Amino acid sequence: MTSHFDLLVVGSGVAGLSAALELNPSMRVCVVTKANVTTSTTQWAQGGVAAVVSGEDSFADHIADTLAAGVGLCNADAVNVLVTEGPQRVAELAARGAQFDLDSKGKFELAREGGHRWPRVIHAGGSATGAEIERALVMAMQHRVEEVFDFSMASELLVENGRCVGVVVIGKDQSRREITANNVLLATGGACQIYSVTTNPTLATGDGMAAALRAGAVVADCEFVQFHPTALYSQREPRPLMTEALRGHGAVLRTINGDRFVDEMLPRDVVSRAITAQMQNDQSAHCWLDATTLNDFEHRFPNLFSILQNEGISPDKDWIPVAPAAHYFCGGIATDLNGATSLPGLWAAGEVACTGVHGANRLASNSLLEGMVFGSRVAHAINANLSATETGALADVHKTSRKLSLSDFWSNHSTSSISKIDPSRLSDVRRAIQETMTQNAAVIRSAESLQTALDQLNDLATDQDSAGANDSLAGYEVENLLLCAAAVLVSAHSRTESRGAHWRADWPETNPQMAERTALLP
Ligand SMILES: Cc1cc2nc3c(=O)[nH]c(=O)nc-3n(C[C@H](O)[C@H](O)[C@H](O)COP(=O)(O)OP(=O)(O)OC[C@H]3O[C@@H](n4cnc5c(N)ncnc54)[C@H](O)[C@@H]3O)c2cc1C
């Protein structure tokens, strides 16, 4: 047992570190993180951070664009907080040392991305924004965080008398320890590793969401998994992303035969569906991204240039093969406007959370912003000793008529504890989950495809229960993937309409009666 903290932050991406840095200096804070402290999806972010910083732009316009992308499911108060507090958080980050790209007048250079009516995306190193943000936050953290437990996986939440009081941590050597705290923040990022075709790093296995579900916290909107339209089509896993900013600068999409077929600046869900339909029509595995007309690709997007060079592609003369890939988990642990969850003592921020800002589909470059804004709000709420409020997605899940239970799906499997996984089969099971999700629950789904995937997951879960106990790090990851995949399938199956990132071939219309959160309990 180690010392007791005021705040235990799980995750060292933008959300977790934004919280740690804003905690009252008299309070004790530690960070638990699964790999090296800089390893995160944040570090991989390319395009940038959306924020209203130019005179032609306005809060009203950024709010309107975010609400439009979310197709009737955003929580308007959460969007208002995101947009109005965003510019200040970006300014603080710059003051902490993040070096964003500037124009000749010394102002932020702004890019335009799909779904944004103005150029409002602040970036660094061309398309290496996340790496610069992570660098600045990790530097700042070193003077503030008392202890960093790196290469340590938070596997379970400790709950006593209905309150979260800490976490169980598995070390690199598979040792287990308990770390206790008055407040636990889950900032563990997304879960897109449930898919075989994804842009997410291998650590994005939905650990925080799964642990929260096991502890009884409410999770929401899991059917809305955003697919990025333009991941590089290659044998590499995860698939390298070709940032939206390329299209913002004039790159165009072409069918396998070279024809233009879609307005590249539409929101991601629309472009991903258009590409998927086109690929099905042409029976092709990818379409083309033509960036040959872009000036100075090599210097403007140096990281992408080097990825492409390694694949033998010269973007100034070759078209780039691209296809949609699972990219962002819009749902997550339901929180109020301060990041409080339904479990006292437990907070969530960043991609693991469902604050309500993304609704049915996230607007490009709003997620780094969400991590900064809501991570920081968690700290301010703890500083002020606040409890959960009836606001944001947490209020929505209490009101919704769409309440589901995972236990209806897990006929032979307990959601409340780690399953017994045969260690020799872990990587096969992981692969089987990812493949069935990509085949049956990606950009376009149907009742039939979702049921196929549910049956396969149930078989995998049942199989595992017959083997010996396995609570290793890899075992937890597979269990968490199973739980998060099931959460997506159960939620997607019950939403008999198409909306945003959730598209049902058998229910292609949007049903105004279903403009409600999907609340999921264990
Ligand atoms: C290729 C790519 C490009 C992107 N580009 C952009 C962009 O330009 N703009 C934008 O807004 N968004 C972008 N995104 C999305 C954005 O990067 C993420 O949504 C955001 O960084 C998530 O931040 P986070 O702090 O919530 O989580 P992360 O940055 O993912 O951090 C999660 C942290 O939790 C740790 N962790 C996970 N599980 C455990 C566990 N069990 N125990 C201990 N630690 C754990 C991880 O090690 C990590 O430190 C992009 C995503 C990808 C994949």
Coordinates of C-alpha atoms and ligand atoms in Angstrom, one line a residue:
M1 CA 0.0 0.0 0.0
T2 CA 1.4 3.4 -0.9
S3 CA 0.4 6.9 0.4
H4 CA -3.0 8.4 0.0
F5 CA -3.7 11.1 -2.5
D6 CA -6.3 13.8 -2.9
L7 CA -6.5 13.1 -6.6
L8 CA -5.4 9.9 -8.5
V9 CA -5.3 10.6 -12.2
V10 CA -5.4 7.5 -14.4
G11 CA -3.9 8.4 -17.8
S12 CA -1.3 10.9 -18.9
G13 CA -2.9 12.3 -22.1
V14 CA -4.3 15.8 -22.5
A15 CA -7.3 15.3 -20.2
G16 CA -5.4 13.7 -17.3
L17 CA -2.5 16.1 -17.3
S18 CA -4.8 19.2 -17.7
A19 CA -6.6 18.1 -14.5
A20 CA -3.4 17.3 -12.6
L21 CA -2.0 20.8 -13.4
E22 CA -5.0 22.7 -12.2
L23 CA -5.4 21.0 -8.9
N24 CA -5.0 23.3 -5.9
P25 CA -1.3 23.3 -5.1
S26 CA -2.0 22.3 -1.5
M27 CA -3.5 19.0 -2.7
R28 CA -1.6 15.8 -3.4
V29 CA -1.9 14.4 -6.9
C30 CA -0.4 11.3 -8.6
V31 CA -0.6 9.9 -12.1
V32 CA -1.0 6.2 -13.0
T33 CA -0.2 5.4 -16.6
K34 CA -0.1 2.3 -18.6
A35 CA 3.1 2.9 -20.5
N36 CA 5.7 5.6 -20.7
V37 CA 4.3 8.9 -19.4
T38 CA 4.3 10.5 -22.9
T39 CA 2.6 7.5 -24.6
S40 CA -1.0 8.4 -25.4
T41 CA -3.4 9.0 -28.2
T42 CA -2.9 12.7 -27.5
Q43 CA 0.7 12.3 -28.7
W44 CA -0.6 11.0 -32.0
A45 CA -3.1 13.8 -32.7
Q46 CA -2.3 15.5 -36.0
G47 CA -4.7 18.3 -37.2
G48 CA -5.0 20.4 -34.1
V49 CA -7.3 22.0 -31.6
A50 CA -10.5 23.9 -32.6
A51 CA -11.0 27.2 -30.8
V52 CA -12.4 30.6 -31.5
V53 CA -9.5 32.9 -31.8
S54 CA -10.1 34.9 -35.0
G55 CA -12.2 38.0 -35.5
E56 CA -14.3 36.5 -38.3
D57 CA -15.2 33.5 -36.1
S58 CA -17.6 33.5 -33.1
F59 CA -18.6 31.3 -30.2
A60 CA -22.1 31.1 -31.8
D61 CA -20.6 29.7 -35.0
H62 CA -18.4 27.1 -33.3
I63 CA -21.4 26.1 -31.1
A64 CA -23.6 25.8 -34.2
D65 CA -21.0 23.7 -36.1
T66 CA -20.6 21.3 -33.1
L67 CA -24.3 20.9 -32.7
A68 CA -24.8 20.3 -36.4
A69 CA -22.1 17.5 -36.4
G70 CA -23.8 15.9 -33.3
V71 CA -27.2 15.6 -35.1
G72 CA -29.5 16.4 -32.3
L73 CA -27.8 14.6 -29.5
C74 CA -25.3 17.1 -28.1
N75 CA -25.9 18.5 -24.6
A76 CA -26.2 22.2 -25.4
D77 CA -24.8 23.3 -22.0
A78 CA -21.7 21.1 -22.4
V79 CA -21.1 22.4 -25.9
N80 CA -21.4 26.0 -24.6
V81 CA -18.8 25.2 -21.9
L82 CA -16.5 23.6 -24.4
V83 CA -16.6 26.4 -26.9
T84 CA -16.5 29.4 -24.5
E85 CA -13.8 28.1 -22.2
G86 CA -11.7 26.6 -25.1
P87 CA -9.7 29.8 -26.1
Q88 CA -8.5 30.4 -22.5
R89 CA -7.3 26.8 -22.1
V90 CA -5.4 27.1 -25.4
A91 CA -3.8 30.3 -24.2
E92 CA -2.8 28.6 -20.9
L93 CA -1.2 25.8 -22.8
A94 CA 0.8 28.2 -24.9
A95 CA 1.8 30.0 -21.7
R96 CA 2.9 26.5 -20.4
G97 CA 5.3 26.3 -23.3
A98 CA 3.3 24.6 -26.2
Q99 CA 4.6 26.1 -29.4
F100 CA 1.8 26.4 -31.9
D101 CA 2.4 27.4 -35.5
L102 CA 2.1 31.2 -36.0
D103 CA 1.5 33.3 -39.0
S104 CA 3.7 36.2 -40.2
K105 CA 1.9 38.5 -37.7
G106 CA 2.6 36.2 -34.8
K107 CA -1.0 35.1 -34.5
F108 CA -2.1 31.4 -34.4
E109 CA -2.1 30.0 -38.0
L110 CA -5.5 28.5 -38.5
A111 CA -6.6 25.6 -40.6
R112 CA -10.1 24.7 -41.7
E113 CA -11.4 21.1 -41.3
G114 CA -14.6 19.3 -42.3
G115 CA -17.8 20.6 -40.6
H116 CA -16.1 23.9 -39.5
R117 CA -17.4 27.0 -41.3
W118 CA -14.3 29.0 -40.5
P119 CA -10.6 28.2 -40.3
R120 CA -10.3 27.7 -36.5
V121 CA -7.9 24.8 -36.0
I122 CA -4.7 25.7 -34.2
H123 CA -1.8 23.4 -34.9
A124 CA 1.8 22.7 -34.1
G125 CA 4.6 21.3 -36.3
G126 CA 2.2 21.3 -39.2
S127 CA 0.4 18.1 -38.3
A128 CA 2.2 17.1 -35.1
T129 CA -0.1 19.0 -32.7
G130 CA -0.6 16.3 -30.2
A131 CA 3.1 15.6 -29.7
E132 CA 3.7 19.2 -28.9
I133 CA 0.8 19.4 -26.5
E134 CA 1.9 16.2 -24.7
R135 CA 5.5 17.5 -24.5
A136 CA 4.4 20.8 -22.9
L137 CA 2.1 19.1 -20.5
V138 CA 4.6 16.5 -19.4
M139 CA 7.2 19.2 -18.8
A140 CA 4.8 21.2 -16.7
M141 CA 3.6 18.2 -14.8
Q142 CA 7.1 17.4 -13.5
H143 CA 6.9 20.4 -11.1
R144 CA 3.4 19.5 -9.9
V145 CA 2.7 15.8 -9.7
E146 CA 4.0 14.1 -6.6
E147 CA 4.3 10.6 -8.0
V148 CA 4.1 9.0 -11.4
F149 CA 3.3 5.3 -11.6
D150 CA 4.3 4.5 -15.2
F151 CA 4.0 1.1 -16.9
S152 CA 1.2 0.5 -14.4
M153 CA -2.3 -0.5 -15.5
A154 CA -5.3 0.5 -13.5
S155 CA -7.3 -2.7 -13.7
E156 CA -10.2 -2.3 -11.2
L157 CA -11.7 0.5 -9.2
L158 CA -11.8 0.2 -5.4
V159 CA -15.3 0.9 -4.2
E160 CA -16.2 1.2 -0.5
N161 CA -19.7 2.1 0.8
G162 CA -20.8 3.2 -2.7
R163 CA -17.8 5.5 -3.2
C164 CA -14.7 5.1 -5.4
V165 CA -11.6 5.2 -3.1
G166 CA -8.8 4.2 -5.4
V167 CA -7.6 1.7 -8.0
V168 CA -5.9 -1.6 -8.2
V169 CA -2.8 -1.4 -10.3
I170 CA -0.9 -4.1 -12.2
G171 CA 2.8 -3.4 -12.8
K172 CA 5.0 -4.4 -15.6
D173 CA 6.1 -7.5 -13.6
Q174 CA 2.4 -8.4 -13.1
S175 CA 2.6 -7.3 -9.4
R176 CA -0.6 -5.9 -7.9
R177 CA -1.0 -3.0 -5.6
E178 CA -3.7 -0.7 -4.3
I179 CA -3.5 3.1 -4.5
T180 CA -6.1 5.0 -2.6
A181 CA -7.3 8.6 -3.1
N182 CA -10.2 10.9 -2.2
N183 CA -10.9 11.3 -5.9
V184 CA -10.1 9.1 -8.9
L185 CA -10.1 10.6 -12.4
L186 CA -10.3 8.2 -15.3
A187 CA -8.6 9.9 -18.3
T188 CA -7.8 6.6 -20.0
G189 CA -8.7 7.6 -23.6
G190 CA -10.7 5.6 -26.1
A191 CA -11.6 2.1 -27.1
C192 CA -11.1 1.9 -30.8
Q193 CA -8.8 -1.1 -30.5
I194 CA -12.1 -3.1 -30.5
Y195 CA -11.7 -2.8 -34.3
S196 CA -9.0 -4.4 -36.4
V197 CA -8.9 -1.4 -38.8
T198 CA -8.2 1.6 -36.6
T199 CA -6.1 4.7 -36.2
N200 CA -5.8 4.2 -32.4
P201 CA -2.6 3.1 -30.6
T202 CA -2.7 -0.4 -29.2
L203 CA -3.2 0.9 -25.7
A204 CA -6.6 2.3 -26.5
T205 CA -8.4 -0.8 -25.2
G206 CA -11.2 1.0 -23.3
D207 CA -9.8 0.1 -19.8
G208 CA -11.4 3.0 -18.0
M209 CA -14.8 2.5 -19.5
A210 CA -14.8 -1.2 -18.8
A211 CA -13.6 -0.7 -15.2
A212 CA -16.3 2.0 -14.6
L213 CA -18.9 -0.4 -16.0
R214 CA -17.7 -3.2 -13.7
A215 CA -18.0 -0.8 -10.8
G216 CA -21.6 0.1 -11.8
A217 CA -21.1 3.6 -13.3
V218 CA -23.4 4.6 -16.1
V219 CA -22.0 4.7 -19.6
A220 CA -23.7 6.4 -22.6
D221 CA -23.8 6.6 -26.4
C222 CA -21.5 3.7 -27.2
E223 CA -23.1 3.2 -30.6
F224 CA -21.4 6.3 -31.9
V225 CA -18.0 5.3 -33.0
Q226 CA -16.5 7.8 -35.4
F227 CA -14.6 6.4 -38.4
H228 CA -12.0 8.7 -39.9
P229 CA -12.5 8.9 -43.6
T230 CA -8.9 9.0 -44.6
A231 CA -6.6 6.5 -42.9
L232 CA -3.8 5.3 -45.1
Y233 CA -4.7 1.9 -46.7
S234 CA -1.7 -0.2 -45.8
Q235 CA -0.7 -3.4 -44.0
R236 CA 0.4 -1.3 -41.0
E237 CA -1.6 -1.7 -37.7
P238 CA -2.8 0.8 -36.5
R239 CA -3.4 2.5 -39.8
P240 CA -1.6 5.9 -40.1
L241 CA -3.9 8.8 -40.3
M242 CA -3.9 11.3 -43.2
T243 CA -5.2 14.3 -41.4
E244 CA -8.3 16.2 -42.3
A245 CA -6.2 19.3 -42.8
L246 CA -5.0 17.8 -46.1
R247 CA -8.5 18.1 -47.4
G248 CA -8.7 21.6 -45.7
H249 CA -5.8 22.6 -47.8
G250 CA -7.3 21.3 -51.1
A251 CA -6.6 17.6 -51.3
V252 CA -9.5 15.8 -53.0
L253 CA -11.0 12.3 -52.8
R254 CA -11.2 10.2 -56.0
T255 CA -12.8 6.8 -56.7
I256 CA -10.6 3.9 -57.7
N257 CA -11.1 5.1 -61.3
G258 CA -10.0 8.6 -60.5
D259 CA -13.4 10.5 -60.4
R260 CA -14.4 13.0 -57.7
F261 CA -17.4 11.8 -55.8
V262 CA -18.0 13.7 -52.5
D263 CA -17.6 17.2 -51.0
E264 CA -14.5 16.7 -49.0
M265 CA -15.4 19.3 -46.4
L266 CA -18.6 17.6 -45.2
P267 CA -18.5 16.1 -41.6
R268 CA -16.6 12.9 -41.1
D269 CA -19.6 10.6 -40.8
V270 CA -20.9 11.7 -44.2
V271 CA -17.6 11.4 -45.9
S272 CA -16.8 8.0 -44.4
R273 CA -20.2 6.7 -45.5
A274 CA -19.7 8.1 -49.0
I275 CA -16.3 6.4 -49.2
T276 CA -17.6 3.1 -47.8
A277 CA -20.5 3.1 -50.3
Q278 CA -18.1 3.9 -53.2
M279 CA -15.7 1.2 -52.2
Q280 CA -18.6 -1.3 -52.1
N281 CA -19.8 -0.1 -55.5
D282 CA -16.4 -0.4 -57.1
Q283 CA -15.5 -3.5 -55.1
S284 CA -12.3 -1.8 -54.1
A285 CA -10.4 -1.9 -50.8
H286 CA -9.7 1.8 -50.8
C287 CA -10.2 5.1 -52.7
W288 CA -7.6 7.8 -53.5
L289 CA -6.7 11.0 -51.7
D290 CA -5.2 13.3 -54.3
A291 CA -2.9 15.8 -52.6
T292 CA -0.7 16.4 -55.6
T293 CA -1.8 20.0 -55.9
L294 CA -0.8 21.0 -52.4
N295 CA 2.2 23.3 -52.1
D296 CA 5.1 22.3 -50.0
F297 CA 3.7 19.0 -48.6
E298 CA 7.0 17.9 -47.3
H299 CA 7.5 21.0 -45.1
R300 CA 3.9 21.6 -44.2
F301 CA 3.2 18.0 -43.1
P302 CA 6.7 16.6 -42.4
N303 CA 5.4 13.6 -40.3
L304 CA 2.9 12.5 -43.0
F305 CA 5.6 12.9 -45.7
S306 CA 7.9 10.6 -43.8
I307 CA 5.1 8.0 -43.2
L308 CA 4.3 8.1 -47.0
Q309 CA 7.9 7.9 -48.0
N310 CA 8.3 4.7 -46.0
E311 CA 5.4 3.3 -47.9
G312 CA 7.0 4.3 -51.2
I313 CA 4.5 7.1 -51.9
S314 CA 5.5 10.6 -53.1
P315 CA 2.4 12.7 -52.3
D316 CA 3.5 15.4 -54.8
K317 CA 3.0 13.0 -57.7
D318 CA 1.3 9.9 -56.3
W319 CA -2.3 9.6 -55.2
I320 CA -2.6 8.2 -51.6
P321 CA -4.7 5.1 -51.0
V322 CA -7.1 5.7 -48.1
A323 CA -10.1 4.0 -46.4
P324 CA -12.1 4.7 -43.3
A325 CA -10.8 3.4 -39.9
A326 CA -12.2 3.4 -36.4
H327 CA -11.0 6.6 -34.9
Y328 CA -12.9 8.1 -32.0
F329 CA -15.2 6.8 -29.3
C330 CA -18.0 9.5 -29.0
G331 CA -19.7 7.8 -26.0
G332 CA -18.2 6.8 -22.7
I333 CA -18.7 7.3 -18.9
A334 CA -21.6 9.7 -18.5
T335 CA -20.5 12.9 -16.6
D336 CA -21.9 16.2 -15.5
L337 CA -20.4 19.5 -16.7
N338 CA -17.6 19.1 -14.1
G339 CA -16.7 15.5 -15.1
A340 CA -18.4 13.9 -12.1
T341 CA -19.8 10.4 -12.9
S342 CA -22.7 8.5 -11.4
L343 CA -20.3 6.9 -8.9
P344 CA -19.3 9.3 -6.0
G345 CA -15.5 9.9 -5.9
L346 CA -15.1 8.9 -9.6
W347 CA -14.5 11.5 -12.3
A348 CA -14.0 11.1 -16.0
A349 CA -12.5 13.4 -18.7
G350 CA -11.3 13.2 -22.3
E351 CA -12.2 10.5 -24.7
V352 CA -13.2 8.0 -22.0
A353 CA -16.0 10.4 -20.9
C354 CA -19.4 11.2 -22.4
T355 CA -19.9 14.8 -21.4
G356 CA -22.5 15.3 -24.2
V357 CA -20.3 17.6 -26.4
H358 CA -20.1 15.2 -29.3
G359 CA -23.6 13.8 -29.5
A360 CA -23.9 11.4 -32.4
N361 CA -20.7 12.5 -34.1
R362 CA -17.6 14.5 -33.0
L363 CA -16.7 17.7 -34.9
A364 CA -13.0 17.4 -36.0
S365 CA -10.4 18.8 -33.6
N366 CA -13.0 19.1 -30.7
S367 CA -11.4 16.3 -28.7
L368 CA -8.1 17.8 -27.7
L369 CA -10.2 20.8 -26.7
E370 CA -12.6 18.6 -24.7
G371 CA -9.7 17.1 -22.8
M372 CA -8.2 20.5 -21.9
V373 CA -11.6 22.1 -20.9
F374 CA -13.2 19.2 -19.0
G375 CA -9.9 17.9 -17.5
S376 CA -9.4 21.3 -16.0
R377 CA -13.0 21.5 -14.8
V378 CA -12.6 18.3 -12.9
A379 CA -9.7 19.8 -10.9
H380 CA -11.7 23.0 -10.2
A381 CA -14.7 21.0 -9.0
I382 CA -12.4 19.0 -6.6
N383 CA -10.7 22.3 -5.5
A384 CA -14.2 23.6 -4.6
N385 CA -15.3 20.3 -3.0
L386 CA -18.2 19.8 -5.4
S387 CA -20.3 16.7 -5.8
A388 CA -22.1 15.5 -8.9
T389 CA -24.7 17.9 -10.3
E390 CA -27.8 17.3 -12.5
T391 CA -26.2 18.7 -15.6
G392 CA -24.6 17.5 -18.9
A393 CA -24.8 13.9 -20.1
L394 CA -25.3 12.7 -16.5
A395 CA -28.6 14.6 -16.3
D396 CA -29.5 13.3 -19.8
V397 CA -29.0 9.6 -18.9
H398 CA -31.3 10.0 -15.9
K399 CA -34.0 11.4 -18.1
T400 CA -33.7 9.1 -21.1
S401 CA -36.1 6.3 -21.9
R402 CA -33.3 4.4 -23.6
K403 CA -31.9 2.5 -20.7
L404 CA -30.1 -0.8 -21.5
S405 CA -28.4 -3.5 -19.5
L406 CA -25.3 -5.5 -20.6
S407 CA -26.4 -8.4 -18.5
D408 CA -29.2 -9.0 -21.0
F409 CA -26.4 -9.9 -23.4
W410 CA -23.9 -11.7 -21.2
S411 CA -25.9 -14.8 -20.7
N412 CA -23.0 -16.8 -19.3
H413 CA -20.5 -14.2 -18.4
S414 CA -20.2 -11.9 -15.4
T415 CA -19.7 -8.2 -16.1
S416 CA -18.8 -7.5 -12.6
S417 CA -15.5 -9.4 -12.5
I418 CA -12.6 -10.3 -14.7
S419 CA -13.3 -13.4 -16.7
K420 CA -11.1 -16.5 -16.8
I421 CA -9.1 -16.3 -20.0
D422 CA -6.8 -19.0 -21.1
P423 CA -3.4 -17.1 -21.4
S424 CA -2.4 -19.1 -24.5
R425 CA -5.5 -17.8 -26.4
L426 CA -5.3 -14.1 -25.5
S427 CA -4.0 -12.8 -28.8
D428 CA -6.4 -15.0 -30.8
V429 CA -9.4 -13.8 -28.8
R430 CA -8.2 -10.2 -29.2
R431 CA -8.0 -10.6 -32.9
A432 CA -11.4 -12.4 -33.1
I433 CA -13.1 -9.5 -31.3
Q434 CA -11.4 -6.9 -33.6
E435 CA -12.3 -8.7 -36.8
T436 CA -15.9 -9.4 -36.0
M437 CA -16.3 -5.7 -35.0
T438 CA -14.7 -4.5 -38.3
Q439 CA -16.8 -6.9 -40.4
N440 CA -20.1 -6.4 -38.6
A441 CA -20.2 -3.1 -36.7
A442 CA -18.2 -0.5 -38.6
V443 CA -19.5 2.4 -40.8
I444 CA -22.7 0.7 -41.9
R445 CA -24.5 -1.8 -39.6
S446 CA -27.7 -3.8 -39.6
A447 CA -29.7 -5.9 -37.1
E448 CA -28.3 -9.0 -38.8
S449 CA -24.7 -7.9 -38.7
L450 CA -24.9 -6.7 -35.2
Q451 CA -26.5 -10.0 -34.0
T452 CA -23.7 -11.9 -35.8
A453 CA -21.1 -10.0 -33.8
L454 CA -23.0 -10.3 -30.6
D455 CA -23.3 -14.1 -31.0
Q456 CA -19.5 -14.3 -31.7
L457 CA -18.7 -12.2 -28.6
N458 CA -20.9 -14.3 -26.5
D459 CA -19.2 -17.5 -27.8
L460 CA -15.8 -15.9 -27.0
A461 CA -16.9 -14.9 -23.5
T462 CA -18.4 -18.3 -22.8
D463 CA -15.3 -20.1 -24.1
Q464 CA -13.1 -18.1 -21.8
D465 CA -15.1 -18.8 -18.7
S466 CA -14.2 -22.5 -18.9
A467 CA -10.5 -21.8 -18.7
G468 CA -8.3 -20.9 -15.7
A469 CA -8.2 -17.5 -14.1
N470 CA -6.1 -14.9 -15.8
D471 CA -5.8 -11.4 -14.4
S472 CA -2.6 -10.4 -16.2
L473 CA -2.3 -7.0 -18.0
A474 CA -3.0 -8.6 -21.3
G475 CA -5.9 -10.6 -19.9
Y476 CA -7.5 -7.4 -18.6
E477 CA -7.1 -5.7 -22.0
V478 CA -8.9 -8.6 -23.7
E479 CA -11.7 -8.6 -21.1
N480 CA -12.0 -4.8 -21.5
L481 CA -12.2 -5.1 -25.3
L482 CA -15.0 -7.7 -24.9
L483 CA -16.9 -5.4 -22.6
C484 CA -16.5 -2.3 -24.8
A485 CA -17.3 -4.2 -28.0
A486 CA -20.5 -5.6 -26.3
A487 CA -21.4 -2.1 -25.2
V488 CA -21.2 -0.8 -28.8
L489 CA -23.2 -3.8 -30.2
V490 CA -26.0 -3.7 -27.6
S491 CA -26.3 0.1 -28.0
A492 CA -26.2 0.0 -31.8
H493 CA -28.7 -2.9 -31.9
S494 CA -31.2 -0.9 -29.9
R495 CA -30.9 2.3 -31.9
T496 CA -33.3 1.5 -34.8
E497 CA -32.5 4.6 -36.8
S498 CA -29.5 6.2 -38.5
R499 CA -27.9 9.2 -36.9
G500 CA -24.4 10.7 -37.1
A501 CA -21.7 8.0 -36.8
H502 CA -24.3 5.3 -36.3
W503 CA -25.7 4.2 -39.7
R504 CA -28.2 1.3 -40.0
A505 CA -28.7 -0.2 -43.5
D506 CA -32.0 -1.5 -42.2
W507 CA -33.1 1.8 -40.6
P508 CA -31.7 4.5 -42.9
E509 CA -33.9 7.4 -41.6
T510 CA -33.3 9.5 -38.6
N511 CA -36.2 9.1 -36.1
P512 CA -36.9 12.3 -34.2
Q513 CA -38.4 10.2 -31.3
M514 CA -34.9 8.7 -30.7
A515 CA -33.1 12.0 -30.1
E516 CA -32.1 10.7 -26.6
R517 CA -28.9 9.4 -25.0
T518 CA -28.4 5.6 -24.8
A519 CA -27.7 4.8 -21.1
L520 CA -26.0 1.5 -20.4
L521 CA -25.6 -0.3 -17.1
P522 CA -23.7 -3.5 -16.3
Ligands
LIG1 C1 -4.0 9.4 -35.2 C2 -4.9 10.3 -34.4 C3 -5.0 11.6 -34.7 C4 -5.8 12.5 -34.0 N1 -5.9 13.8 -34.3 C5 -6.6 14.6 -33.5 C6 -6.6 16.1 -33.8 O1 -5.9 16.6 -34.6 N2 -7.4 16.8 -33.0 C7 -8.2 16.3 -32.0 O2 -8.9 17.1 -31.3 N3 -8.2 15.0 -31.7 C8 -7.4 14.2 -32.5 N4 -7.5 12.8 -32.2 C9 -8.2 12.3 -31.1 C10 -7.5 12.7 -29.8 O3 -6.1 12.6 -30.0 C11 -7.9 11.9 -28.6 O4 -9.3 11.9 -28.5 C12 -7.4 12.6 -27.3 O5 -6.0 12.8 -27.4 C13 -7.7 11.8 -26.1 O6 -7.0 12.3 -25.0 P1 -7.2 11.7 -23.6 O7 -6.4 12.5 -22.6 O8 -8.7 11.5 -23.3 O9 -6.6 10.2 -23.7 P2 -5.2 9.7 -24.3 O10 -4.4 10.8 -24.9 O11 -5.5 8.5 -25.1 O12 -4.5 9.2 -23.0 C14 -4.9 8.1 -22.3 C15 -3.9 7.8 -21.2 O13 -4.4 6.8 -20.4 C16 -3.5 5.8 -20.2 N5 -4.2 4.5 -19.9 C17 -5.1 3.9 -20.6 N6 -5.6 2.8 -20.0 C18 -4.9 2.8 -18.8 C19 -5.0 2.0 -17.6 N7 -5.8 0.9 -17.6 N8 -4.2 2.2 -16.6 C20 -3.3 3.3 -16.6 N9 -3.3 4.1 -17.7 C21 -4.1 3.9 -18.7 C22 -2.7 5.7 -21.5 O14 -1.4 5.1 -21.3 C23 -2.6 7.2 -21.8 O15 -1.6 7.8 -21.0 C24 -6.6 12.0 -33.0 C25 -6.6 10.6 -32.7 C26 -5.8 9.8 -33.4 C27 -5.7 8.3 -33.1

